[in-house]
mmCIF file with all atom_site columns, C-alpha atoms in Angstrom:
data_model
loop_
_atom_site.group_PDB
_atom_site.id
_atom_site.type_symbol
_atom_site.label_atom_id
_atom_site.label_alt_id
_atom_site.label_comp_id
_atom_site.label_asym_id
_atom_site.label_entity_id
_atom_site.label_seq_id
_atom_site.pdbx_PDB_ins_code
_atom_site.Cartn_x
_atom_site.Cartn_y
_atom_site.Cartn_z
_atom_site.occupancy
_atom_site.B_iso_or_equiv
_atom_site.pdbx_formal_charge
_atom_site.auth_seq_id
_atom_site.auth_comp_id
_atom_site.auth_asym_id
_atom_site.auth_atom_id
_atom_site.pdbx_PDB_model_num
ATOM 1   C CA . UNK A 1 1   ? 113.392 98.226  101.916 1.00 27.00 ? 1   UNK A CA 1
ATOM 2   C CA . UNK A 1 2   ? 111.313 101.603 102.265 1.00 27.00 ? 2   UNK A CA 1
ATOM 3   C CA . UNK A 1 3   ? 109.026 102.113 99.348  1.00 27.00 ? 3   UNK A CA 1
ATOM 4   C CA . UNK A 1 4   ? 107.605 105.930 98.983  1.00 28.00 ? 4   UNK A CA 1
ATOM 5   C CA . UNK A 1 5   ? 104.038 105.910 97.505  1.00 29.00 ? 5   UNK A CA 1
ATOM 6   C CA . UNK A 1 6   ? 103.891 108.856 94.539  1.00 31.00 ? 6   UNK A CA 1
ATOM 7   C CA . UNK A 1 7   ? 101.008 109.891 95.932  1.00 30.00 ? 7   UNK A CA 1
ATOM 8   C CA . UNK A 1 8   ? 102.323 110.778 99.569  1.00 28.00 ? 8   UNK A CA 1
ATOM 9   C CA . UNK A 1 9   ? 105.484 112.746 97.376  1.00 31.00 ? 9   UNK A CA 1
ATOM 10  C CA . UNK A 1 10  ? 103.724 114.704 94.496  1.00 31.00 ? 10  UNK A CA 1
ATOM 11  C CA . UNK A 1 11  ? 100.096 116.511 94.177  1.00 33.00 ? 11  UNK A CA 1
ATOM 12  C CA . UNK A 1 12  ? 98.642  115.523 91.098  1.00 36.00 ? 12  UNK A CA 1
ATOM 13  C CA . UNK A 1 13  ? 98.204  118.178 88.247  1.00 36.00 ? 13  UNK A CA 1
ATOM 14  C CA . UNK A 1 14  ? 95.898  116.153 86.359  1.00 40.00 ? 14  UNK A CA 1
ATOM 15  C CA . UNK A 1 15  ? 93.802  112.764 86.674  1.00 39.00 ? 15  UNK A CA 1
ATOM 16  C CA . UNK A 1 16  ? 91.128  111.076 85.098  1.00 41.00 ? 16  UNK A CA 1
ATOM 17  C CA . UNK A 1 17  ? 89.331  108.186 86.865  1.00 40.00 ? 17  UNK A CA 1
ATOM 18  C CA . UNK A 1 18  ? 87.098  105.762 84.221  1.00 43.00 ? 18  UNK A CA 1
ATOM 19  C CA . UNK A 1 19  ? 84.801  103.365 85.601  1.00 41.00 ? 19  UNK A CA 1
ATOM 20  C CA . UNK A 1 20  ? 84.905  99.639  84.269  1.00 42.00 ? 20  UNK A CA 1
ATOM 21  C CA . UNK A 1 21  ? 84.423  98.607  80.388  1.00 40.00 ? 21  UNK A CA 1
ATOM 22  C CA . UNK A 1 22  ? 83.839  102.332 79.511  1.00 44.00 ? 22  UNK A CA 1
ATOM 23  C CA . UNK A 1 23  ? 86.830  102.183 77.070  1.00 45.00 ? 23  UNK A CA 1
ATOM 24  C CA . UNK A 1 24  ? 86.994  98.804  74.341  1.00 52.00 ? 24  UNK A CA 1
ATOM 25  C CA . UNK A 1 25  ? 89.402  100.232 71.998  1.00 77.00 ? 25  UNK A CA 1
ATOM 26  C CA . UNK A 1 26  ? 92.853  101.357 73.029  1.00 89.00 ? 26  UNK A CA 1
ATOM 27  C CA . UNK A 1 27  ? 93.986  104.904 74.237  1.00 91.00 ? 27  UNK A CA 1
ATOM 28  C CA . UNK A 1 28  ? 96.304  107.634 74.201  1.00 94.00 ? 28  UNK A CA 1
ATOM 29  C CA . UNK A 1 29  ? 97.530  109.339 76.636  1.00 95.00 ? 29  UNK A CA 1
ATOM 30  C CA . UNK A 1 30  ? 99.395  112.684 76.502  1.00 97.00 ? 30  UNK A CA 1
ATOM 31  C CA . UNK A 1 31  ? 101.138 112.946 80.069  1.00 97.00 ? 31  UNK A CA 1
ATOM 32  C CA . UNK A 1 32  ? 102.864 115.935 80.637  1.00 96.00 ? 32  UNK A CA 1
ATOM 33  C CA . UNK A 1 33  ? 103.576 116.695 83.805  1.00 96.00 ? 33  UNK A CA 1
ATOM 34  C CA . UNK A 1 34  ? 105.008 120.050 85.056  1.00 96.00 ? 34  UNK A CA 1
ATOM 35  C CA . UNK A 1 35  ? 108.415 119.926 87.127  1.00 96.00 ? 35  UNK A CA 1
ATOM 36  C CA . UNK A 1 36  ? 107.831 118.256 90.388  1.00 96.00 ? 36  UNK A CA 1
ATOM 37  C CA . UNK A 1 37  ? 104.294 116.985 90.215  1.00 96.00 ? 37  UNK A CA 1
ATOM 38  C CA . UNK A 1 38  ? 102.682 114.222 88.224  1.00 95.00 ? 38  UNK A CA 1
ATOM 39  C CA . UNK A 1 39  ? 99.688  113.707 85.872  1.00 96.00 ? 39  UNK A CA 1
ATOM 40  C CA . UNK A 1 40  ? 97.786  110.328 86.145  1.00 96.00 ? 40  UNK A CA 1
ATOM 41  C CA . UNK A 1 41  ? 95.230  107.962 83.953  1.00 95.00 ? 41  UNK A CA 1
ATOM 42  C CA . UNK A 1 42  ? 93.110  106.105 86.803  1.00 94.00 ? 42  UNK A CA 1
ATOM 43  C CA . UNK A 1 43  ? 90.501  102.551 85.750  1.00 94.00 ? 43  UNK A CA 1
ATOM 44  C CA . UNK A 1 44  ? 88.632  101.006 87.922  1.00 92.00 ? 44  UNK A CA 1
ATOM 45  C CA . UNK A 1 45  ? 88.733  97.791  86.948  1.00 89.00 ? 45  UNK A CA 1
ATOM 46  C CA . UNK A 1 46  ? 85.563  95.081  87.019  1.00 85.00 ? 46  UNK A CA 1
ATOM 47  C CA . UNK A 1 47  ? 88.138  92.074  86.471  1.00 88.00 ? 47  UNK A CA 1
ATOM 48  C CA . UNK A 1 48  ? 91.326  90.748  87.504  1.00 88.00 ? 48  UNK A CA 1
ATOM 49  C CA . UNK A 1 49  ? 93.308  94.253  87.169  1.00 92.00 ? 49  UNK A CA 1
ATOM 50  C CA . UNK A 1 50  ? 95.968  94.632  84.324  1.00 95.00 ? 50  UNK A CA 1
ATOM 51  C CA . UNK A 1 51  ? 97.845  97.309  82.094  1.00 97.00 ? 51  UNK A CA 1
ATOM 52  C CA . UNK A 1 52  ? 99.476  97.430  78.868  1.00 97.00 ? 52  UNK A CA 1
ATOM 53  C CA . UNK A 1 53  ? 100.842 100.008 76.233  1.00 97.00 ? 53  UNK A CA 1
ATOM 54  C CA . UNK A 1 54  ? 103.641 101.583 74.762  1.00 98.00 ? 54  UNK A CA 1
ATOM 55  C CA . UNK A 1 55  ? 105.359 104.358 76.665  1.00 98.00 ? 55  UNK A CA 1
ATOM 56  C CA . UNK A 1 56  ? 107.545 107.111 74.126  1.00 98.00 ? 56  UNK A CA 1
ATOM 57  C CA . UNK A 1 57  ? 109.555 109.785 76.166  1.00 98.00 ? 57  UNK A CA 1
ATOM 58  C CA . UNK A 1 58  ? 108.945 113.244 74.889  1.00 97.00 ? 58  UNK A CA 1
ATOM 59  C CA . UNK A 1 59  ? 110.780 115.525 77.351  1.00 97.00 ? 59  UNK A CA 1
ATOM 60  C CA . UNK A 1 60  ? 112.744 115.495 80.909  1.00 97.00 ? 60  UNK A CA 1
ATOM 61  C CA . UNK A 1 61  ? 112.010 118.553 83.015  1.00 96.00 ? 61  UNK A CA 1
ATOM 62  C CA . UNK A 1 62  ? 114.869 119.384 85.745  1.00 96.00 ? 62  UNK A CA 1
ATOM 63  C CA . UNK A 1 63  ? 112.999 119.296 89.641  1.00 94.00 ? 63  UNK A CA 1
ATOM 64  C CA . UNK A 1 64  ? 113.704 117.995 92.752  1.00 95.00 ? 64  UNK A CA 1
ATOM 65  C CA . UNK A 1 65  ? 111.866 115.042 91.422  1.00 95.00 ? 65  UNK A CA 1
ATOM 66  C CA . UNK A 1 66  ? 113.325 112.868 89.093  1.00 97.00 ? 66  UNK A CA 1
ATOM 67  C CA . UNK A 1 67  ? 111.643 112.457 85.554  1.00 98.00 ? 67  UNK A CA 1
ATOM 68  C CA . UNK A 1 68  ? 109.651 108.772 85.653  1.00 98.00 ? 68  UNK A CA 1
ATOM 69  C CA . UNK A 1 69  ? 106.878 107.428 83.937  1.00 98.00 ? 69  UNK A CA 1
ATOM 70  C CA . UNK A 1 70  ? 104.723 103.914 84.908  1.00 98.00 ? 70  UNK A CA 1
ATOM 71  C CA . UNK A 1 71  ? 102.153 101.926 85.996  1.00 98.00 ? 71  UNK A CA 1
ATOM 72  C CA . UNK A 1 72  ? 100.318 101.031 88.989  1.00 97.00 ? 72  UNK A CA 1
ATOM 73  C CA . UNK A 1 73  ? 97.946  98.506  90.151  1.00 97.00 ? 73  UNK A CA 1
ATOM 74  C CA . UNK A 1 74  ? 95.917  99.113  93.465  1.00 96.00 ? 74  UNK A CA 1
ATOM 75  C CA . UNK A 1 75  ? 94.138  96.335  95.508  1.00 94.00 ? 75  UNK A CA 1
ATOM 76  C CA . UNK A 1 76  ? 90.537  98.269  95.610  1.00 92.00 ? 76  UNK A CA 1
ATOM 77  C CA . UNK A 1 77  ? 90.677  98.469  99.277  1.00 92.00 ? 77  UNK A CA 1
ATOM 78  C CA . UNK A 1 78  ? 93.980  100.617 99.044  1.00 92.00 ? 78  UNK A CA 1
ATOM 79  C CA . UNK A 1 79  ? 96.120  98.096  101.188 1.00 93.00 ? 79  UNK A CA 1
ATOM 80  C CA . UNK A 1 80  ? 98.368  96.567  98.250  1.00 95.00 ? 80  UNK A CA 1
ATOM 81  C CA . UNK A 1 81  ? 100.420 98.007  95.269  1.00 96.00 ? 81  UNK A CA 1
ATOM 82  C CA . UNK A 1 82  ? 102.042 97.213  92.440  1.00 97.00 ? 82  UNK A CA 1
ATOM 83  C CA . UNK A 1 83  ? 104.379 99.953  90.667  1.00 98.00 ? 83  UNK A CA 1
ATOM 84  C CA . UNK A 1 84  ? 106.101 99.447  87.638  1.00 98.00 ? 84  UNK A CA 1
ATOM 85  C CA . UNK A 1 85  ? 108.450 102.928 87.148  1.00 98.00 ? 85  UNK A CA 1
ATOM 86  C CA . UNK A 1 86  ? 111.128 103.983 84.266  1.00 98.00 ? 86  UNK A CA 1
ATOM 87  C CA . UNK A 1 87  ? 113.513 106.705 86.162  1.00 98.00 ? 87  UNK A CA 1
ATOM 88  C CA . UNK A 1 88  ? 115.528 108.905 84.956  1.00 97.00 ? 88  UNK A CA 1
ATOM 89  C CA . UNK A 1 89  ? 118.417 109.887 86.665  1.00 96.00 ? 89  UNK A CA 1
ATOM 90  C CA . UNK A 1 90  ? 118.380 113.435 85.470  1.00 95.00 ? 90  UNK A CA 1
ATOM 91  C CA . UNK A 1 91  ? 116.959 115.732 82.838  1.00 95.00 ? 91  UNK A CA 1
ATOM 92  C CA . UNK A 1 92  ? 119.658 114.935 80.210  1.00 96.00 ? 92  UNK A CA 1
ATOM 93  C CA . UNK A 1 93  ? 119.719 110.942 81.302  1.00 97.00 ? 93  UNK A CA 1
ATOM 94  C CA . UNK A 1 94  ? 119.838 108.476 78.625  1.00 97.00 ? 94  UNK A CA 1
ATOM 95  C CA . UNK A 1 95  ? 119.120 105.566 80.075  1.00 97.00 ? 95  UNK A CA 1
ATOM 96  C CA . UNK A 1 96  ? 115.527 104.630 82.192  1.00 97.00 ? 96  UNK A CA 1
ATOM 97  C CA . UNK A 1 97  ? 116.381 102.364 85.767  1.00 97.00 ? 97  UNK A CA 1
ATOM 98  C CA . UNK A 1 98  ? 113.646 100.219 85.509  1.00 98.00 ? 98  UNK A CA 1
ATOM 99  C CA . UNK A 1 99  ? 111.970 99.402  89.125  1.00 97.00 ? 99  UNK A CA 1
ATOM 100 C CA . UNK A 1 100 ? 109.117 97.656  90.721  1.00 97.00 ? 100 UNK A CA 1
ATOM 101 C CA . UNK A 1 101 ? 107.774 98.174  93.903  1.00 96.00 ? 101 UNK A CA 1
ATOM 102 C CA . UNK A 1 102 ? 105.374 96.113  95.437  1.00 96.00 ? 102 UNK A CA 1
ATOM 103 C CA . UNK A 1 103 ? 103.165 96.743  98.875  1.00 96.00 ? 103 UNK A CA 1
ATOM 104 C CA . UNK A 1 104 ? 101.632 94.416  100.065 1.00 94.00 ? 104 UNK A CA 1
ATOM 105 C CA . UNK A 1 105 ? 99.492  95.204  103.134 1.00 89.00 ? 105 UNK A CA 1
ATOM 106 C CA . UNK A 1 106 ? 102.411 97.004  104.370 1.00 91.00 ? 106 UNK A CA 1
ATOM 107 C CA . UNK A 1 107 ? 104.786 94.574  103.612 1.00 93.00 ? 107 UNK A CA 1
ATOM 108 C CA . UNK A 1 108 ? 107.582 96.475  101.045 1.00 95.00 ? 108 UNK A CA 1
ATOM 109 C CA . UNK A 1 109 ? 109.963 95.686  98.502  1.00 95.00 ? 109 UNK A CA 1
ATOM 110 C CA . UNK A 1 110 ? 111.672 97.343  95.900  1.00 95.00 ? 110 UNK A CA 1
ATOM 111 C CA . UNK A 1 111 ? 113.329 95.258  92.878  1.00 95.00 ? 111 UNK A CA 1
ATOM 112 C CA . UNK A 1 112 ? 115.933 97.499  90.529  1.00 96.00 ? 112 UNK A CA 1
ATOM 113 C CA . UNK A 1 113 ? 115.390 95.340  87.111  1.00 96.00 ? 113 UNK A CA 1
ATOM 114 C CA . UNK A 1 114 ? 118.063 96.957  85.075  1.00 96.00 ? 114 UNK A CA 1
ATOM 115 C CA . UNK A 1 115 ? 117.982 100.013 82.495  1.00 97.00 ? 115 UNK A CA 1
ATOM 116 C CA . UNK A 1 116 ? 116.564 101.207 79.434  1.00 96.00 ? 116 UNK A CA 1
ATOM 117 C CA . UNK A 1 117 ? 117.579 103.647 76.632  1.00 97.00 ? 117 UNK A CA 1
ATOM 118 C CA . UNK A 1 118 ? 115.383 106.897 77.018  1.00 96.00 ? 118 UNK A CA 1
ATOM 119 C CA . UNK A 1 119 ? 115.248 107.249 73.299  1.00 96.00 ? 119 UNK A CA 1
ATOM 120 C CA . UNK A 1 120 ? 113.288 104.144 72.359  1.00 96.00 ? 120 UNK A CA 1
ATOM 121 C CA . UNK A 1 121 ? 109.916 103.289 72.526  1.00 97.00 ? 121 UNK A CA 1
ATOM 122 C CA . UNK A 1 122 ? 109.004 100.682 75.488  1.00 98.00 ? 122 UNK A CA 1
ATOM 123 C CA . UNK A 1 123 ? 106.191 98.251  75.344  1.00 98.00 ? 123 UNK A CA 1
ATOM 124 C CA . UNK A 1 124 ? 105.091 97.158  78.841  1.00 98.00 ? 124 UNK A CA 1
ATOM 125 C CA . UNK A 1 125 ? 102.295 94.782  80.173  1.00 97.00 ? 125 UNK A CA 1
ATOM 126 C CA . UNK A 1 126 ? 101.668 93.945  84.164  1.00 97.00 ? 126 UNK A CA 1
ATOM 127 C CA . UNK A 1 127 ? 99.132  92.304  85.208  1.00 96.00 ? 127 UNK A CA 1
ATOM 128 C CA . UNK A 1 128 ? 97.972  90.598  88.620  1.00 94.00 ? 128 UNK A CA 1
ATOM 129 C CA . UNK A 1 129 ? 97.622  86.270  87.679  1.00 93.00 ? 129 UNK A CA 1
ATOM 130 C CA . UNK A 1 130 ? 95.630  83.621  89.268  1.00 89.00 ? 130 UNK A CA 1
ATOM 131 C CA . UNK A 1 131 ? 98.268  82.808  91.852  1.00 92.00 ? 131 UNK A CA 1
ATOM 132 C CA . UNK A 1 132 ? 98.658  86.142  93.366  1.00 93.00 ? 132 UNK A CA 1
ATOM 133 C CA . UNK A 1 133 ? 101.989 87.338  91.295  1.00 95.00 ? 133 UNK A CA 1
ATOM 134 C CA . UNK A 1 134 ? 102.677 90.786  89.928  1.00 96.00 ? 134 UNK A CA 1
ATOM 135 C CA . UNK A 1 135 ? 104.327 90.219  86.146  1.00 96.00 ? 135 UNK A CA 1
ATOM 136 C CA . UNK A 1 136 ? 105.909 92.611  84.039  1.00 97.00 ? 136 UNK A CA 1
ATOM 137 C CA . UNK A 1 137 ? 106.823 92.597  81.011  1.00 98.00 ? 137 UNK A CA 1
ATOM 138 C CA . UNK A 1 138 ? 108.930 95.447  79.333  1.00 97.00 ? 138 UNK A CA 1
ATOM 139 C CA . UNK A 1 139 ? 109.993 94.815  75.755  1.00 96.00 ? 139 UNK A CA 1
ATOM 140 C CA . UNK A 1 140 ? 111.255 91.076  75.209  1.00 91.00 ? 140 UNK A CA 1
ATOM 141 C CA . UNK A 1 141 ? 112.059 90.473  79.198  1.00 96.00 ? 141 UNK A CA 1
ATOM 142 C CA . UNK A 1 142 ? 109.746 89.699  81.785  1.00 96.00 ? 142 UNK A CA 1
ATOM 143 C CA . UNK A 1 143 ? 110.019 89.593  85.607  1.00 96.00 ? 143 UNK A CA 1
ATOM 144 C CA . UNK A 1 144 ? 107.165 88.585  88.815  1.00 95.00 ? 144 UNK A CA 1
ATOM 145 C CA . UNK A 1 145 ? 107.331 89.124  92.000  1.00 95.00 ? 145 UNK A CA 1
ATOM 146 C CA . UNK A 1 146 ? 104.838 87.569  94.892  1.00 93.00 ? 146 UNK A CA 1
ATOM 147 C CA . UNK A 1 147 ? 101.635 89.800  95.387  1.00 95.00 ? 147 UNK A CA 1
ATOM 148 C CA . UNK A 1 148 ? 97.963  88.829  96.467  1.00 93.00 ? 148 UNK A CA 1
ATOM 149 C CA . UNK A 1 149 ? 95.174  87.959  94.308  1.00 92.00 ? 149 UNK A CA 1
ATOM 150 C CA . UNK A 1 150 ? 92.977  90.447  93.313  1.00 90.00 ? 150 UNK A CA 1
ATOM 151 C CA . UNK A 1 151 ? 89.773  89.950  91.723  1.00 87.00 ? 151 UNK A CA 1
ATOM 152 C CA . UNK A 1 152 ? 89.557  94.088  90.981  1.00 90.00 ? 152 UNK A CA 1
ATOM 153 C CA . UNK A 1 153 ? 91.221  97.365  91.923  1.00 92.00 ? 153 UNK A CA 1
ATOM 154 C CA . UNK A 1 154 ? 92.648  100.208 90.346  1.00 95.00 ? 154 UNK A CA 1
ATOM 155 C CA . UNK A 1 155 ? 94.730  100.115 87.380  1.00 96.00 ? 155 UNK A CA 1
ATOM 156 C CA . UNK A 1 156 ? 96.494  103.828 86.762  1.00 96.00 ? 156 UNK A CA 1
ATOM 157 C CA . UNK A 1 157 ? 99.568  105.092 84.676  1.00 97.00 ? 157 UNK A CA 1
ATOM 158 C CA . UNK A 1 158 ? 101.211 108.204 85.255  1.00 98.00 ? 158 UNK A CA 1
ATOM 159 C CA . UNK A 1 159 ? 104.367 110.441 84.882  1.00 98.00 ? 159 UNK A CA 1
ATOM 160 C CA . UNK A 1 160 ? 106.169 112.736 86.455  1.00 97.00 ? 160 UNK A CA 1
ATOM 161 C CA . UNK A 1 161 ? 108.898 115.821 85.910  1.00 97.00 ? 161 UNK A CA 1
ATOM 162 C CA . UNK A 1 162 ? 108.296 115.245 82.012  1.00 97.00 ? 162 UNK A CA 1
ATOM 163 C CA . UNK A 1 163 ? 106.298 115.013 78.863  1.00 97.00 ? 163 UNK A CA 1
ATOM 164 C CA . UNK A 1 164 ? 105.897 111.015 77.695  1.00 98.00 ? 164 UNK A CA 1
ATOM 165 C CA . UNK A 1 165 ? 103.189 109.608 75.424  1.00 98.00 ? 165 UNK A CA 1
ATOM 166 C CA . UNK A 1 166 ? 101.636 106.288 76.442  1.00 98.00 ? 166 UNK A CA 1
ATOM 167 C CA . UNK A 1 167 ? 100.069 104.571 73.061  1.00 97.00 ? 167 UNK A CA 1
ATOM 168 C CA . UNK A 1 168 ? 98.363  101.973 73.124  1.00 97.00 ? 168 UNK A CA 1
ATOM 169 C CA . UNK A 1 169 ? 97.064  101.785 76.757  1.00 97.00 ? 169 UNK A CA 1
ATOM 170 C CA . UNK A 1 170 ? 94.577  99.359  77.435  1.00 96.00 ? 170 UNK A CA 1
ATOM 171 C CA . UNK A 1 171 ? 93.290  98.232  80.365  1.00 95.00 ? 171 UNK A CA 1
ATOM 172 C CA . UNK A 1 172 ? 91.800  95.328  82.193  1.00 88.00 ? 172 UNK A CA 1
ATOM 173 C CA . UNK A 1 173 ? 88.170  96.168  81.057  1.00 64.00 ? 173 UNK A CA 1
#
């Protein structure tokens, strides 16, 4: 399956890159994103890359682009990805599709993991194991799919067409 990278679709309005164990305690993160682009929180991370919060929707912008929120975990080199995404199928959507897309090395697949109701709060973890396997966990369910080990990267969250509040965030470091 073809897999677009957000990055090669939207220009960024706003991103902030943190090197390693700058942050202990958890964050929040106000990402509001004007219609059509996306704002992003970007770690480097020292250890075996992972994310985790709690994502609230605020507001769904109309665009081209669909409103989404997620995560993202980068091999540092660039050539694999991991993207957890909630998308909405329209500004006035009340439910979330939830998908992950891996890449890995060029290699693409996209899983659609069922939906979400916009108007609750969503609790997420993913995180790269021992083995090489992307797992997510989104409320009380949890998926994996095959990946490659990675022993750092890039951990990021971002959104897109919308206004959502992650709480919470923490990263590997």
């Amino acid at each position: 399956m073809h897999i677009t990278t957000w990055t090669k679709v939207l220009a960024p309005i706003a991103v902030v890159t943190m090197a390693g164990s700058a942050q202990a305690a958890p964050l929040t993160f106000d990402c509001d994103a004007r219609i059509d682009a996306t704002a992003s929180v970007k770690n480097i991370a020292q250890t075996t890359p992972s994310v985790s919060g709690t994502i609230t929707a605020k507001q769904f912008r109309r665009g081209r682009v669909k409103p989404s929120v997620g995560a993202s975990i980068t091999a540092a080199d660039g050539s694999s990805v991991a993207v957890m995404r909630l998308v909405a199928a329209s500004a006035d959507a009340t439910e979330f599709d939830i998908m992950l897309n891996t890449n890995v090395e060029g290699i693409r697949e996209e899983f659609n993991l069922g939906k979400l109701p916009v108007a609750e709060p969503v609790s997420f973890r993913m995180f790269i194991d021992g083995e090489g396997v992307a797992n997510l966990f989104i409320n009380n369910q949890s998926w994996r799919a095959a990946f490659t080990a990675l022993p750092n990267g890039q951990e990021s969250t971002f959104c897109s067409t919308g206004q959502f509040e992650f709480s919470d965030l923490r990263f590997s470091d």
